[in-house]
Amino acid sequence: LRHKYKHTLAQHTPLCLRCSDSKLGVAEVWTSRQALQDVYQKMLVTDLEYALDKKVEQDLWNHAFKNQITTLQSQVQANLSLFLEAASGFYTQLLQELCTVFHVDLPCRVRSSQLGILSVKQSSSAIVKPQPSSCFYICQHCLVHLGDIGTDCTGSCCK
């Protein structure tokens, strides 16, 4: 009986390789992962002592799940970092423009002239002058969201 499981255990090597092959399509990797899970599950259920001796449960976790989870996390993190940087840039630029156009002086804000940005004159006739409270509200809104974005930044994100 154990000879049969040695053969079954030998099946796992090509399946493990297929599960981590970046050249294969998503469907092929998924199918290989399912087959690997089936092989390991059969071994664990049929001869638990032999399977534990061969550390099948560890291989199952590492090759069928953990490696893929790690890959997906890194892909998600890269996309999240890019998106958070774009959001941060947008709200920083919006805050800068609002403060410049509506002459709002915030202690945390560096003036455009200090950044080497020349003042761009906009047609003041096209701008409806808001209440000061509205200006402070929208600036606070930008700052809150910049804080939210900063809180979401982790690791290499938003450096």
PDB file of C-alpha atoms in Angstrom, residues 20-111:
ATOM      1  CA  SER A  20       4.668  28.292  -9.682  1.00  0.00           C
ATOM      2  CA  ASP A  21       5.337  28.486 -13.441  1.00  0.00           C
ATOM      3  CA  SER A  22       4.838  32.131 -14.451  1.00  0.00           C
ATOM      4  CA  LYS A  23       4.748  31.141 -18.133  1.00  0.00           C
ATOM      5  CA  LEU A  24       1.514  29.204 -17.709  1.00  0.00           C
ATOM      6  CA  GLY A  25      -1.895  30.793 -17.926  1.00  0.00           C
ATOM      7  CA  VAL A  26      -4.122  31.344 -14.912  1.00  0.00           C
ATOM      8  CA  ALA A  27      -6.397  28.422 -15.844  1.00  0.00           C
ATOM      9  CA  GLU A  28      -3.467  25.990 -16.179  1.00  0.00           C
ATOM     10  CA  VAL A  29      -1.985  27.042 -12.853  1.00  0.00           C
ATOM     11  CA  TRP A  30      -5.407  26.768 -11.204  1.00  0.00           C
ATOM     12  CA  THR A  31      -5.921  23.267 -12.614  1.00  0.00           C
ATOM     13  CA  SER A  32      -2.466  22.196 -11.445  1.00  0.00           C
ATOM     14  CA  ARG A  33      -3.119  23.606  -7.990  1.00  0.00           C
ATOM     15  CA  GLN A  34      -6.423  21.724  -7.773  1.00  0.00           C
ATOM     16  CA  ALA A  35      -4.709  18.481  -8.838  1.00  0.00           C
ATOM     17  CA  LEU A  36      -1.972  19.043  -6.255  1.00  0.00           C
ATOM     18  CA  GLN A  37      -4.574  19.606  -3.558  1.00  0.00           C
ATOM     19  CA  ASP A  38      -6.326  16.390  -4.560  1.00  0.00           C
ATOM     20  CA  VAL A  39      -3.065  14.377  -4.405  1.00  0.00           C
ATOM     21  CA  TYR A  40      -2.171  15.742  -0.972  1.00  0.00           C
ATOM     22  CA  GLN A  41      -5.688  15.400   0.381  1.00  0.00           C
ATOM     23  CA  LYS A  42      -5.843  11.766  -0.743  1.00  0.00           C
ATOM     24  CA  MET A  43      -2.550  11.030   0.991  1.00  0.00           C
ATOM     25  CA  LEU A  44      -3.576  12.766   4.217  1.00  0.00           C
ATOM     26  CA  VAL A  45      -6.905  10.964   4.381  1.00  0.00           C
ATOM     27  CA  THR A  46      -5.669   7.531   3.289  1.00  0.00           C
ATOM     28  CA  ASP A  47      -2.423   7.156   5.287  1.00  0.00           C
ATOM     29  CA  LEU A  48      -2.024  10.024   7.723  1.00  0.00           C
ATOM     30  CA  GLU A  49       1.068   8.624   9.482  1.00  0.00           C
ATOM     31  CA  TYR A  50       2.996   8.213   6.221  1.00  0.00           C
ATOM     32  CA  ALA A  51       1.811  11.634   4.992  1.00  0.00           C
ATOM     33  CA  LEU A  52       2.925  13.352   8.196  1.00  0.00           C
ATOM     34  CA  ASP A  53       6.257  11.535   8.056  1.00  0.00           C
ATOM     35  CA  LYS A  54       6.749  12.969   4.539  1.00  0.00           C
ATOM     36  CA  LYS A  55       5.555  16.431   5.686  1.00  0.00           C
ATOM     37  CA  VAL A  56       2.735  16.401   3.154  1.00  0.00           C
ATOM     38  CA  GLU A  57       0.708  18.906   5.177  1.00  0.00           C
ATOM     39  CA  GLN A  58       3.552  21.448   4.969  1.00  0.00           C
ATOM     40  CA  ASP A  59       4.024  20.920   1.253  1.00  0.00           C
ATOM     41  CA  LEU A  60       0.271  21.256   0.745  1.00  0.00           C
ATOM     42  CA  TRP A  61       0.225  24.623   2.491  1.00  0.00           C
ATOM     43  CA  ASN A  62       3.390  25.965   0.851  1.00  0.00           C
ATOM     44  CA  HIS A  63       2.833  24.820  -2.732  1.00  0.00           C
ATOM     45  CA  ALA A  64      -0.943  24.933  -3.031  1.00  0.00           C
ATOM     46  CA  PHE A  65      -1.682  28.059  -1.020  1.00  0.00           C
ATOM     47  CA  LYS A  66       1.102  30.077   0.638  1.00  0.00           C
ATOM     48  CA  ASN A  67       3.206  30.732  -2.476  1.00  0.00           C
ATOM     49  CA  GLN A  68       0.170  31.915  -4.434  1.00  0.00           C
ATOM     50  CA  ILE A  69      -1.018  34.102  -1.548  1.00  0.00           C
ATOM     51  CA  THR A  70       2.436  35.720  -1.376  1.00  0.00           C
ATOM     52  CA  THR A  71       2.445  36.334  -5.143  1.00  0.00           C
ATOM     53  CA  LEU A  72      -1.028  37.880  -5.089  1.00  0.00           C
ATOM     54  CA  GLN A  73      -0.175  40.066  -2.085  1.00  0.00           C
ATOM     55  CA  SER A  74       2.871  41.505  -3.842  1.00  0.00           C
ATOM     56  CA  GLN A  75       0.842  42.217  -6.996  1.00  0.00           C
ATOM     57  CA  VAL A  76      -1.912  43.882  -5.000  1.00  0.00           C
ATOM     58  CA  GLN A  77       0.622  45.888  -2.962  1.00  0.00           C
ATOM     59  CA  ALA A  78       2.300  47.205  -6.114  1.00  0.00           C
ATOM     60  CA  ASN A  79      -1.043  48.296  -7.589  1.00  0.00           C
ATOM     61  CA  LEU A  80      -2.191  49.775  -4.281  1.00  0.00           C
ATOM     62  CA  SER A  81       1.040  51.758  -3.921  1.00  0.00           C
ATOM     63  CA  LEU A  82       0.645  53.244  -7.381  1.00  0.00           C
ATOM     64  CA  PHE A  83      -2.995  54.136  -6.748  1.00  0.00           C
ATOM     65  CA  LEU A  84      -2.297  55.711  -3.332  1.00  0.00           C
ATOM     66  CA  GLU A  85       0.537  57.790  -4.777  1.00  0.00           C
ATOM     67  CA  ALA A  86      -1.801  59.057  -7.516  1.00  0.00           C
ATOM     68  CA  ALA A  87      -4.496  59.880  -4.962  1.00  0.00           C
ATOM     69  CA  SER A  88      -1.989  61.685  -2.754  1.00  0.00           C
ATOM     70  CA  GLY A  89      -0.701  63.700  -5.698  1.00  0.00           C
ATOM     71  CA  PHE A  90      -4.216  64.622  -6.758  1.00  0.00           C
ATOM     72  CA  TYR A  91      -5.304  65.869  -3.322  1.00  0.00           C
ATOM     73  CA  THR A  92      -2.010  67.687  -2.748  1.00  0.00           C
ATOM     74  CA  GLN A  93      -2.357  69.477  -6.072  1.00  0.00           C
ATOM     75  CA  LEU A  94      -6.047  70.235  -5.478  1.00  0.00           C
ATOM     76  CA  LEU A  95      -5.278  71.677  -2.034  1.00  0.00           C
ATOM     77  CA  GLN A  96      -2.475  73.782  -3.490  1.00  0.00           C
ATOM     78  CA  GLU A  97      -4.741  75.146  -6.215  1.00  0.00           C
ATOM     79  CA  LEU A  98      -7.637  75.848  -3.842  1.00  0.00           C
ATOM     80  CA  CYS A  99      -5.379  77.727  -1.436  1.00  0.00           C
ATOM     81  CA  THR A 100      -3.843  79.747  -4.267  1.00  0.00           C
ATOM     82  CA  VAL A 101      -7.104  80.599  -6.039  1.00  0.00           C
ATOM     83  CA  PHE A 102      -9.053  81.426  -2.870  1.00  0.00           C
ATOM     84  CA  HIS A 103      -6.122  82.985  -0.967  1.00  0.00           C
ATOM     85  CA  VAL A 104      -6.301  80.506   1.912  1.00  0.00           C
ATOM     86  CA  ASP A 105      -3.275  80.569   4.193  1.00  0.00           C
ATOM     87  CA  LEU A 106      -2.788  77.222   5.927  1.00  0.00           C
ATOM     88  CA  PRO A 107       0.134  76.803   8.332  1.00  0.00           C
ATOM     89  CA  CYS A 108       0.946  73.352   6.905  1.00  0.00           C
ATOM     90  CA  ARG A 109       1.030  74.540   3.309  1.00  0.00           C
ATOM     91  CA  VAL A 110       4.102  75.587   1.397  1.00  0.00           C
ATOM     92  CA  ARG A 111       3.315  78.438  -0.941  1.00  0.00           C
TER      93      ARG A 111
END
